[in-house]
Amino acid sequence: MNSQVETAGESRGRWIAFAAAFVAVLGLADAVYLTVHHYTATPVPCSIFEGCETVLTSLYAEFAGIPTAAFGALAYFVAFSLAILAAYENRTAWKLFGVQVVIMAAVTCWLIYLQAFVIGAFCQFCLLSAITTFLLLLLFAISKVKRAQF
Amino acid sequence: MKEEKKSGGVPVAIIVGVLVLVVLGGVLLYRSSATPSPNTAKPANASPQPQATISTQNAPPGATPPNAVGPTTASVIIEEFADFQCGSCGASYPVLRDIIKAYSGNPNFRFVYRNFPLQMHDKAYDAAVAAEAAGLQNPAKFWLMEEQLFTNQATWSINQNYRDIFVEYAQKIGLDVDKFKADMSGMQAKTRVDQDMSRGKALAISSTPTVIVNNKIIPYAEVTLAGMKRIIDAEMQKSTATQQAPPQQAAPASSGVNSNAGNK
């Protein structure tokens, strides 16, 4: 096969991977913001109108002394790196990306459950992170359905 | 089988570039948003933040008698609206407890606790009822239950068997457990919580903790040991100056909270 000729499947795969990298950067920015907030934020009163502080000051805001958001930032950075490598035609990277986003989606489901049924409050920044994770999962699913090549 | 193509250092350069940007962005964000802890670092002589004044004249009195420390004739009356499941209320608890200790016995100081459980906190209302149920046995037991609820907030607020935990606290502080359970289910404790909430709603309380000193809402950042002492001392000095001034110059420093002092 002539490596200079890009097939339709390869082109599709490349753009899906770039889109995934872009979404991962959004998630990364959100997670970095939440991590910094964890260390610097001045406590604010609990508001009638929204529960972000309730979530961010809950027992689940940390795991083993490390902010939960920091794990998210690491996960998004790895997802971004794998997506970029896949965009430059590393097929193994896309497979690893798929495994990772499935794990991230599972963890996200658990975090949504905690907000809804344990903490009893939602944080918009955490929900934004959930959206970006599910978008990554969606992009990976699209790549499989459309038989995108890497 | 398709071979993986070599694309040089472009992807690695992009990844490293984004990593550098993220680290730099994080450091800048940290530096721009890092502020001293509000409960420790604010100096006693720091400029106070503006305090919103509220009118309490038309508000219902709340639970009567309230959970209060100090005489109703005090010149400085602090009224706190709090939620036992609110993390910020838990963070403020040691500050306000120390304030009560510091001014305990001062005839010009009175502290009133008001229940204001927020709807988003699923166990907060029951926690408020538990505190009131303790207070029904002995007013002093309310404060002991308050201490249990705030200091163990992280434990019961995530436990679905939290009612059993409240019973454990009741045992620990020496309550009649059977009566405590009955009062938890009865109307008297609930009515007191509802009365406090009605007062809070009438005062347009929108967050917890809301601390009011002589009709002035104290910004949360000011709810520090040093900040509260400064505010209380200033109010006491104002009251003393008013009492010493000739009658024609005397002006009431506040009306609502003080005028309702008899209800507190």
Tab-separated table of C-alpha atoms in Angstrom:
chain	number	residue	atom	x	y	z
A	1	MET	CA	0.000	0.000	0.000
A	2	ASN	CA	1.214	3.469	-0.852
A	3	SER	CA	1.597	5.290	2.443
A	4	GLN	CA	1.274	8.665	0.651
A	5	VAL	CA	-2.352	7.980	-0.297
A	6	GLU	CA	-4.734	8.472	2.585
A	7	THR	CA	-7.868	6.353	2.373
A	8	ALA	CA	-11.306	7.614	3.421
A	9	GLY	CA	-11.175	5.409	6.519
A	10	GLU	CA	-7.790	6.776	7.495
A	11	SER	CA	-8.924	10.372	7.012
A	12	ARG	CA	-12.039	9.716	9.107
A	13	GLY	CA	-9.971	8.100	11.839
A	14	ARG	CA	-7.528	10.982	11.876
A	15	TRP	CA	-10.265	13.581	12.327
A	16	ILE	CA	-12.053	11.565	14.972
A	17	ALA	CA	-8.763	11.289	16.861
A	18	PHE	CA	-8.161	15.047	16.557
A	19	ALA	CA	-11.700	15.717	17.770
A	20	ALA	CA	-11.073	13.379	20.716
A	21	ALA	CA	-7.821	15.227	21.497
A	22	PHE	CA	-9.713	18.540	21.460
A	23	VAL	CA	-12.430	17.211	23.801
A	24	ALA	CA	-9.751	15.737	26.073
A	25	VAL	CA	-8.087	19.147	26.315
A	26	LEU	CA	-11.428	20.652	27.431
A	27	GLY	CA	-11.742	17.964	30.082
A	28	LEU	CA	-8.109	18.511	31.068
A	29	ALA	CA	-8.674	22.261	31.525
A	30	ASP	CA	-11.773	21.585	33.647
A	31	ALA	CA	-9.949	19.027	35.799
A	32	VAL	CA	-6.928	21.310	36.264
A	33	TYR	CA	-9.259	24.128	37.314
A	34	LEU	CA	-10.953	21.857	39.870
A	35	THR	CA	-7.580	20.645	41.161
A	36	VAL	CA	-6.319	24.190	41.657
A	37	HIS	CA	-9.662	25.149	43.228
A	38	HIS	CA	-9.258	22.258	45.660
A	39	TYR	CA	-6.025	23.729	47.003
A	40	THR	CA	-6.765	27.432	46.827
A	41	ALA	CA	-10.464	28.087	47.106
A	42	THR	CA	-11.748	30.098	49.987
A	43	PRO	CA	-14.638	28.184	51.525
A	44	VAL	CA	-17.958	29.719	50.613
A	45	PRO	CA	-21.323	29.266	52.287
A	46	CYS	CA	-23.655	26.491	51.174
A	47	SER	CA	-26.135	28.106	48.837
A	48	ILE	CA	-29.814	27.354	48.415
A	49	PHE	CA	-29.329	27.598	44.670
A	50	GLU	CA	-26.423	25.343	43.798
A	51	GLY	CA	-24.352	22.632	45.375
A	52	CYS	CA	-20.906	22.936	43.857
A	53	GLU	CA	-19.220	23.645	47.160
A	54	THR	CA	-21.067	20.772	48.776
A	55	VAL	CA	-19.584	18.412	46.207
A	56	LEU	CA	-16.122	19.960	46.206
A	57	THR	CA	-15.863	19.882	49.980
A	58	SER	CA	-17.344	16.403	50.354
A	59	LEU	CA	-15.511	13.307	51.507
A	60	TYR	CA	-15.303	12.219	47.863
A	61	ALA	CA	-13.386	15.293	46.727
A	62	GLU	CA	-10.208	13.458	47.716
A	63	PHE	CA	-8.910	9.934	47.371
A	64	ALA	CA	-5.889	8.892	49.422
A	65	GLY	CA	-5.232	12.555	50.141
A	66	ILE	CA	-5.115	13.457	46.455
A	67	PRO	CA	-7.895	15.565	44.891
A	68	THR	CA	-10.227	13.444	42.767
A	69	ALA	CA	-9.902	16.131	40.101
A	70	ALA	CA	-6.139	15.499	39.903
A	71	PHE	CA	-6.821	11.893	38.895
A	72	GLY	CA	-9.187	13.293	36.297
A	73	ALA	CA	-6.508	15.663	34.990
A	74	LEU	CA	-4.061	12.773	34.663
A	75	ALA	CA	-6.663	10.652	32.883
A	76	TYR	CA	-7.533	13.441	30.442
A	77	PHE	CA	-3.871	14.085	29.710
A	78	VAL	CA	-3.276	10.408	28.949
A	79	ALA	CA	-6.430	10.341	26.792
A	80	PHE	CA	-5.218	13.430	24.950
A	81	SER	CA	-1.772	11.915	24.366
A	82	LEU	CA	-3.240	8.657	23.082
A	83	ALA	CA	-5.628	10.537	20.789
A	84	ILE	CA	-2.768	12.601	19.347
A	85	LEU	CA	-0.653	9.499	18.799
A	86	ALA	CA	-3.654	7.844	17.128
A	87	ALA	CA	-4.168	10.897	14.915
A	88	TYR	CA	-0.620	10.336	13.717
A	89	GLU	CA	-1.525	6.773	12.838
A	90	ASN	CA	-0.564	4.797	15.878
A	91	ARG	CA	-3.256	2.104	15.956
A	92	THR	CA	-2.216	0.718	19.315
A	93	ALA	CA	-2.724	4.154	20.858
A	94	TRP	CA	-6.356	4.234	19.686
A	95	LYS	CA	-7.021	0.804	21.196
A	96	LEU	CA	-5.550	1.965	24.503
A	97	PHE	CA	-7.615	5.148	24.180
A	98	GLY	CA	-10.735	2.986	23.897
A	99	VAL	CA	-9.865	1.004	27.013
A	100	GLN	CA	-9.163	4.177	28.919
A	101	VAL	CA	-12.344	6.037	27.994
A	102	VAL	CA	-14.433	3.008	28.985
A	103	ILE	CA	-12.769	3.055	32.413
A	104	MET	CA	-13.201	6.844	32.627
A	105	ALA	CA	-16.899	6.524	31.737
A	106	ALA	CA	-17.385	3.876	34.425
A	107	VAL	CA	-15.721	6.077	37.048
A	108	THR	CA	-17.802	9.023	35.836
A	109	CYS	CA	-21.016	7.014	36.306
A	110	TRP	CA	-19.945	6.281	39.876
A	111	LEU	CA	-19.197	9.963	40.525
A	112	ILE	CA	-22.605	10.974	39.145
A	113	TYR	CA	-24.210	8.369	41.399
A	114	LEU	CA	-22.351	9.842	44.401
A	115	GLN	CA	-23.548	13.342	43.567
A	116	ALA	CA	-27.145	12.251	43.039
A	117	PHE	CA	-27.658	9.756	45.831
A	118	VAL	CA	-24.923	10.143	48.433
A	119	ILE	CA	-23.839	13.779	48.506
A	120	GLY	CA	-27.240	15.019	47.342
A	121	ALA	CA	-25.843	17.914	45.299
A	122	PHE	CA	-24.433	18.492	41.831
A	123	CYS	CA	-21.440	20.527	40.765
A	124	GLN	CA	-21.557	22.035	37.293
A	125	PHE	CA	-17.805	21.624	36.776
A	126	CYS	CA	-18.054	17.932	37.648
A	127	LEU	CA	-20.976	17.563	35.248
A	128	LEU	CA	-18.928	19.287	32.522
A	129	SER	CA	-16.221	16.691	33.104
A	130	ALA	CA	-18.835	13.954	32.807
A	131	ILE	CA	-19.983	15.388	29.471
A	132	THR	CA	-16.445	15.472	28.090
A	133	THR	CA	-15.823	11.881	29.186
A	134	PHE	CA	-19.013	10.665	27.516
A	135	LEU	CA	-18.097	12.655	24.389
A	136	LEU	CA	-14.764	10.810	24.293
A	137	LEU	CA	-16.620	7.517	24.628
A	138	LEU	CA	-19.010	8.582	21.877
A	139	LEU	CA	-16.129	9.478	19.550
A	140	PHE	CA	-14.521	6.108	20.169
A	141	ALA	CA	-17.849	4.364	19.474
A	142	ILE	CA	-18.268	6.382	16.257
A	143	SER	CA	-14.786	5.339	15.145
A	144	LYS	CA	-15.821	1.695	15.548
A	145	VAL	CA	-19.183	2.085	13.845
A	146	LYS	CA	-17.706	4.032	10.920
A	147	ARG	CA	-14.767	1.622	10.705
A	148	ALA	CA	-12.357	4.493	10.908
A	149	GLN	CA	-8.747	3.405	10.329
A	150	PHE	CA	-5.670	4.507	12.174
B	1	MET	CA	-1.189	-6.409	8.357
B	2	LYS	CA	-0.893	-2.674	8.258
B	3	GLU	CA	2.313	-1.288	9.673
B	4	GLU	CA	2.198	1.612	12.038
B	5	LYS	CA	3.482	4.686	10.263
B	6	LYS	CA	6.313	6.790	11.505
B	7	SER	CA	5.255	10.415	11.858
B	8	GLY	CA	8.387	11.791	13.412
B	9	GLY	CA	8.308	13.913	16.498
B	10	VAL	CA	5.152	15.878	15.670
B	11	PRO	CA	2.763	14.076	18.052
B	12	VAL	CA	5.344	14.044	20.824
B	13	ALA	CA	5.927	17.766	20.298
B	14	ILE	CA	2.159	18.421	20.520
B	15	ILE	CA	1.840	16.331	23.685
B	16	VAL	CA	4.813	18.002	25.346
B	17	GLY	CA	3.542	21.416	24.247
B	18	VAL	CA	0.115	20.809	25.776
B	19	LEU	CA	1.728	19.459	28.957
B	20	VAL	CA	3.824	22.606	29.274
B	21	LEU	CA	0.770	24.807	28.649
B	22	VAL	CA	-1.282	22.893	31.235
B	23	VAL	CA	1.444	23.129	33.866
B	24	LEU	CA	1.970	26.845	33.198
B	25	GLY	CA	-1.787	27.480	33.195
B	26	GLY	CA	-2.205	25.562	36.446
B	27	VAL	CA	0.619	27.485	38.127
B	28	LEU	CA	-0.775	30.838	36.956
B	29	LEU	CA	-4.276	29.875	38.102
B	30	TYR	CA	-2.896	28.770	41.460
B	31	ARG	CA	-0.982	32.008	41.937
B	32	SER	CA	-3.897	34.195	40.906
B	33	SER	CA	-6.456	32.421	43.057
B	34	ALA	CA	-4.406	31.438	46.105
B	35	THR	CA	-5.693	33.398	49.089
B	36	PRO	CA	-5.039	33.071	52.778
B	37	SER	CA	-7.365	30.761	54.665
B	38	PRO	CA	-10.296	32.824	55.914
B	39	ASN	CA	-10.380	31.159	59.299
B	40	THR	CA	-6.767	31.747	60.179
B	41	ALA	CA	-4.941	34.365	58.223
B	42	LYS	CA	-7.014	37.516	58.271
B	43	PRO	CA	-5.465	39.993	60.704
B	44	ALA	CA	-7.625	41.409	63.434
B	45	ASN	CA	-7.263	44.931	62.098
B	46	ALA	CA	-8.075	44.040	58.485
B	47	SER	CA	-10.619	46.235	56.753
B	48	PRO	CA	-14.053	44.756	57.213
B	49	GLN	CA	-16.111	43.834	54.190
B	50	PRO	CA	-19.404	45.644	53.656
B	51	GLN	CA	-22.148	44.200	55.814
B	52	ALA	CA	-25.691	44.001	54.508
B	53	THR	CA	-28.316	45.252	56.899
B	54	ILE	CA	-31.595	43.418	57.211
B	55	SER	CA	-34.887	44.270	58.792
B	56	THR	CA	-36.238	41.690	61.173
B	57	GLN	CA	-39.299	43.638	62.274
B	58	ASN	CA	-41.815	41.691	60.224
B	59	ALA	CA	-40.107	38.313	60.468
B	60	PRO	CA	-41.642	35.596	62.624
B	61	PRO	CA	-39.688	35.042	65.844
B	62	GLY	CA	-38.569	31.493	65.090
B	63	ALA	CA	-38.561	28.712	67.662
B	64	THR	CA	-39.428	30.115	71.069
B	65	PRO	CA	-37.548	29.961	73.344
B	66	PRO	CA	-34.622	29.697	70.946
B	67	ASN	CA	-31.422	27.755	71.405
B	68	ALA	CA	-29.480	30.635	72.870
B	69	VAL	CA	-26.637	31.599	75.166
B	70	GLY	CA	-26.672	34.925	77.017
B	71	PRO	CA	-29.346	37.294	78.264
B	72	THR	CA	-32.090	38.697	76.071
B	73	THR	CA	-31.063	42.186	77.222
B	74	ALA	CA	-27.620	41.879	75.623
B	75	SER	CA	-26.538	44.754	73.400
B	76	VAL	CA	-24.871	42.419	70.919
B	77	ILE	CA	-27.016	39.623	69.593
B	78	ILE	CA	-25.584	37.116	67.163
B	79	GLU	CA	-28.028	34.992	65.241
B	80	GLU	CA	-26.675	32.137	63.159
B	81	PHE	CA	-28.717	30.312	60.529
B	82	ALA	CA	-27.018	26.996	59.907
B	83	ASP	CA	-27.417	23.577	58.367
B	84	PHE	CA	-25.813	20.595	60.080
B	85	GLN	CA	-24.974	18.973	56.732
B	86	CYS	CA	-23.348	22.071	55.250
B	87	GLY	CA	-19.566	21.785	55.114
B	88	SER	CA	-19.087	25.532	55.530
B	89	CYS	CA	-21.267	25.491	58.659
B	90	GLY	CA	-19.096	22.683	59.982
B	91	ALA	CA	-16.005	24.762	59.198
B	92	SER	CA	-17.471	27.765	61.033
B	93	TYR	CA	-18.565	25.737	64.037
B	94	PRO	CA	-15.220	25.869	65.935
B	95	VAL	CA	-15.003	29.624	65.338
B	96	LEU	CA	-18.460	30.342	66.720
B	97	ARG	CA	-17.982	27.867	69.573
B	98	ASP	CA	-14.798	29.722	70.553
B	99	ILE	CA	-16.621	33.048	70.289
B	100	ILE	CA	-19.324	31.782	72.658
B	101	LYS	CA	-16.637	30.599	75.077
B	102	ALA	CA	-14.771	33.904	74.835
B	103	TYR	CA	-17.844	36.019	75.627
B	104	SER	CA	-19.564	33.558	77.949
B	105	GLY	CA	-20.823	35.438	81.009
B	106	ASN	CA	-20.663	38.825	79.318
B	107	PRO	CA	-24.074	40.467	79.939
B	108	ASN	CA	-23.824	42.258	76.581
B	109	PHE	CA	-23.423	39.089	74.545
B	110	ARG	CA	-26.088	36.715	73.273
B	111	PHE	CA	-25.813	33.970	70.653
B	112	VAL	CA	-28.843	32.380	69.011
B	113	TYR	CA	-28.700	29.285	66.834
B	114	ARG	CA	-31.353	28.940	64.127
B	115	ASN	CA	-31.991	25.824	62.087
B	116	PHE	CA	-31.971	26.401	58.369
B	117	PRO	CA	-31.548	22.985	56.718
B	118	LEU	CA	-31.154	23.370	52.969
B	119	GLN	CA	-33.310	21.249	50.711
B	120	MET	CA	-30.296	19.973	48.768
B	121	HIS	CA	-28.901	18.332	51.920
B	122	ASP	CA	-30.970	15.207	52.294
B	123	LYS	CA	-30.166	14.537	55.954
B	124	ALA	CA	-29.989	18.129	57.208
B	125	TYR	CA	-33.634	18.422	58.278
B	126	ASP	CA	-33.483	15.200	60.304
B	127	ALA	CA	-30.218	16.379	61.870
B	128	ALA	CA	-31.898	19.631	62.907
B	129	VAL	CA	-34.790	17.635	64.384
B	130	ALA	CA	-32.274	15.479	66.270
B	131	ALA	CA	-30.644	18.565	67.773
B	132	GLU	CA	-34.051	19.946	68.764
B	133	ALA	CA	-35.079	16.579	70.200
B	134	ALA	CA	-31.974	16.707	72.375
B	135	GLY	CA	-32.842	20.253	73.421
B	136	LEU	CA	-36.337	19.174	74.443
B	137	GLN	CA	-34.834	17.010	77.180
B	138	ASN	CA	-32.532	19.769	78.386
B	139	PRO	CA	-31.603	23.010	76.576
B	140	ALA	CA	-27.922	22.352	77.351
B	141	LYS	CA	-28.151	19.036	75.491
B	142	PHE	CA	-28.924	20.913	72.269
B	143	TRP	CA	-25.396	22.319	72.269
B	144	LEU	CA	-23.909	18.887	72.988
B	145	MET	CA	-25.849	17.393	70.084
B	146	GLU	CA	-24.804	20.340	67.902
B	147	GLU	CA	-21.183	19.535	68.723
B	148	GLN	CA	-21.700	15.872	67.836
B	149	LEU	CA	-23.403	16.723	64.557
B	150	PHE	CA	-20.857	19.255	63.383
B	151	THR	CA	-17.713	17.464	64.515
B	152	ASN	CA	-18.891	14.150	63.040
B	153	GLN	CA	-20.491	15.655	59.942
B	154	ALA	CA	-18.289	13.663	57.571
B	155	THR	CA	-19.454	10.423	59.159
B	156	TRP	CA	-23.238	10.648	59.362
B	157	SER	CA	-23.802	12.792	56.293
B	158	ILE	CA	-22.719	9.943	53.994
B	159	ASN	CA	-24.308	7.109	55.931
B	160	GLN	CA	-27.795	5.932	55.031
B	161	ASN	CA	-28.229	4.690	58.620
B	162	TYR	CA	-27.652	8.178	59.932
B	163	ARG	CA	-30.691	8.001	62.248
B	164	ASP	CA	-29.015	5.157	64.119
B	165	ILE	CA	-25.900	7.297	64.372
B	166	PHE	CA	-27.975	10.129	65.867
B	167	VAL	CA	-29.235	7.660	68.480
B	168	GLU	CA	-25.608	6.770	69.264
B	169	TYR	CA	-24.865	10.463	69.764
B	170	ALA	CA	-27.919	10.717	72.037
B	171	GLN	CA	-26.542	7.884	74.157
B	172	LYS	CA	-23.110	9.464	74.179
B	173	ILE	CA	-24.361	12.818	75.504
B	174	GLY	CA	-26.512	11.147	78.151
B	175	LEU	CA	-29.998	11.531	76.737
B	176	ASP	CA	-32.970	9.329	77.496
B	177	VAL	CA	-32.776	7.379	74.245
B	178	ASP	CA	-36.408	6.264	74.195
B	179	LYS	CA	-37.608	9.827	74.658
B	180	PHE	CA	-35.097	11.010	72.050
B	181	LYS	CA	-36.486	8.537	69.517
B	182	ALA	CA	-40.029	9.563	70.357
B	183	ASP	CA	-39.160	13.250	70.013
B	184	MET	CA	-37.423	12.572	66.689
B	185	SER	CA	-40.738	11.206	65.407
B	186	GLY	CA	-42.953	13.698	67.198
B	187	MET	CA	-44.122	17.106	66.100
B	188	GLN	CA	-42.602	19.332	68.778
B	189	ALA	CA	-39.000	19.183	67.537
B	190	LYS	CA	-40.096	19.395	63.899
B	191	THR	CA	-42.258	22.416	64.669
B	192	ARG	CA	-39.296	24.206	66.226
B	193	VAL	CA	-37.186	23.514	63.132
B	194	ASP	CA	-40.022	24.723	60.897
B	195	GLN	CA	-40.400	27.892	62.969
B	196	ASP	CA	-36.688	28.663	62.583
B	197	MET	CA	-36.925	28.001	58.856
B	198	SER	CA	-39.924	30.321	58.541
B	199	ARG	CA	-37.922	33.072	60.187
B	200	GLY	CA	-34.977	32.397	57.874
B	201	LYS	CA	-37.174	32.487	54.793
B	202	ALA	CA	-38.791	35.742	55.952
B	203	LEU	CA	-35.283	37.196	56.326
B	204	ALA	CA	-34.442	35.967	52.795
B	205	ILE	CA	-31.616	33.789	54.044
B	206	SER	CA	-30.109	32.206	50.933
B	207	SER	CA	-27.065	30.388	52.224
B	208	THR	CA	-25.635	28.791	55.332
B	209	PRO	CA	-24.038	29.708	57.558
B	210	THR	CA	-25.578	33.166	57.670
B	211	VAL	CA	-24.349	35.036	60.710
B	212	ILE	CA	-26.213	38.177	61.733
B	213	VAL	CA	-24.834	40.580	64.316
B	214	ASN	CA	-27.291	43.260	65.408
B	215	ASN	CA	-29.175	43.171	62.100
B	216	LYS	CA	-26.046	43.120	59.975
B	217	ILE	CA	-25.234	40.052	57.897
B	218	ILE	CA	-21.559	39.228	58.385
B	219	PRO	CA	-19.813	38.094	55.157
B	220	TYR	CA	-18.628	34.511	55.460
B	221	ALA	CA	-15.004	35.591	55.041
B	222	GLU	CA	-15.390	37.672	58.210
B	223	VAL	CA	-16.586	34.700	60.247
B	224	THR	CA	-13.195	34.142	61.816
B	225	LEU	CA	-12.194	34.310	65.440
B	226	ALA	CA	-10.403	37.624	64.917
B	227	GLY	CA	-13.054	39.009	62.575
B	228	MET	CA	-15.963	38.150	64.850
B	229	LYS	CA	-14.191	39.524	67.928
B	230	ARG	CA	-13.538	42.783	66.115
B	231	ILE	CA	-17.174	43.062	65.047
B	232	ILE	CA	-18.549	42.140	68.475
B	233	ASP	CA	-16.182	44.488	70.304
B	234	ALA	CA	-17.086	47.321	67.932
B	235	GLU	CA	-20.796	46.712	68.529
B	236	MET	CA	-20.260	46.654	72.287
B	237	GLN	CA	-18.288	49.912	72.140
B	238	LYS	CA	-21.030	51.454	70.005
B	239	SER	CA	-23.609	50.375	72.556
B	240	THR	CA	-21.557	51.781	75.431
B	241	ALA	CA	-21.084	55.084	73.603
B	242	THR	CA	-24.820	55.260	72.923
B	243	GLN	CA	-25.631	54.683	76.584
B	244	GLN	CA	-23.138	57.359	77.690
B	245	ALA	CA	-24.260	59.964	75.140
B	246	PRO	CA	-26.809	62.641	76.118
B	247	PRO	CA	-30.377	61.481	75.428
B	248	GLN	CA	-30.940	63.883	72.509
B	249	GLN	CA	-27.914	62.420	70.693
B	250	ALA	CA	-28.714	58.830	71.352
B	251	ALA	CA	-29.802	56.874	68.318
B	252	PRO	CA	-30.733	53.223	68.187
B	253	ALA	CA	-27.899	51.266	66.669
B	254	SER	CA	-30.297	48.676	65.381
B	255	SER	CA	-33.848	47.689	65.763
B	256	GLY	CA	-34.920	44.330	64.418
B	257	VAL	CA	-32.754	41.732	66.076
B	258	ASN	CA	-32.459	43.750	69.260
B	259	SER	CA	-36.143	44.596	69.277
B	260	ASN	CA	-36.891	40.923	69.020
B	261	ALA	CA	-34.515	40.177	71.826
B	262	GLY	CA	-37.386	39.223	74.020
B	263	ASN	CA	-38.207	36.443	71.626
B	264	LYS	CA	-34.771	35.017	71.633
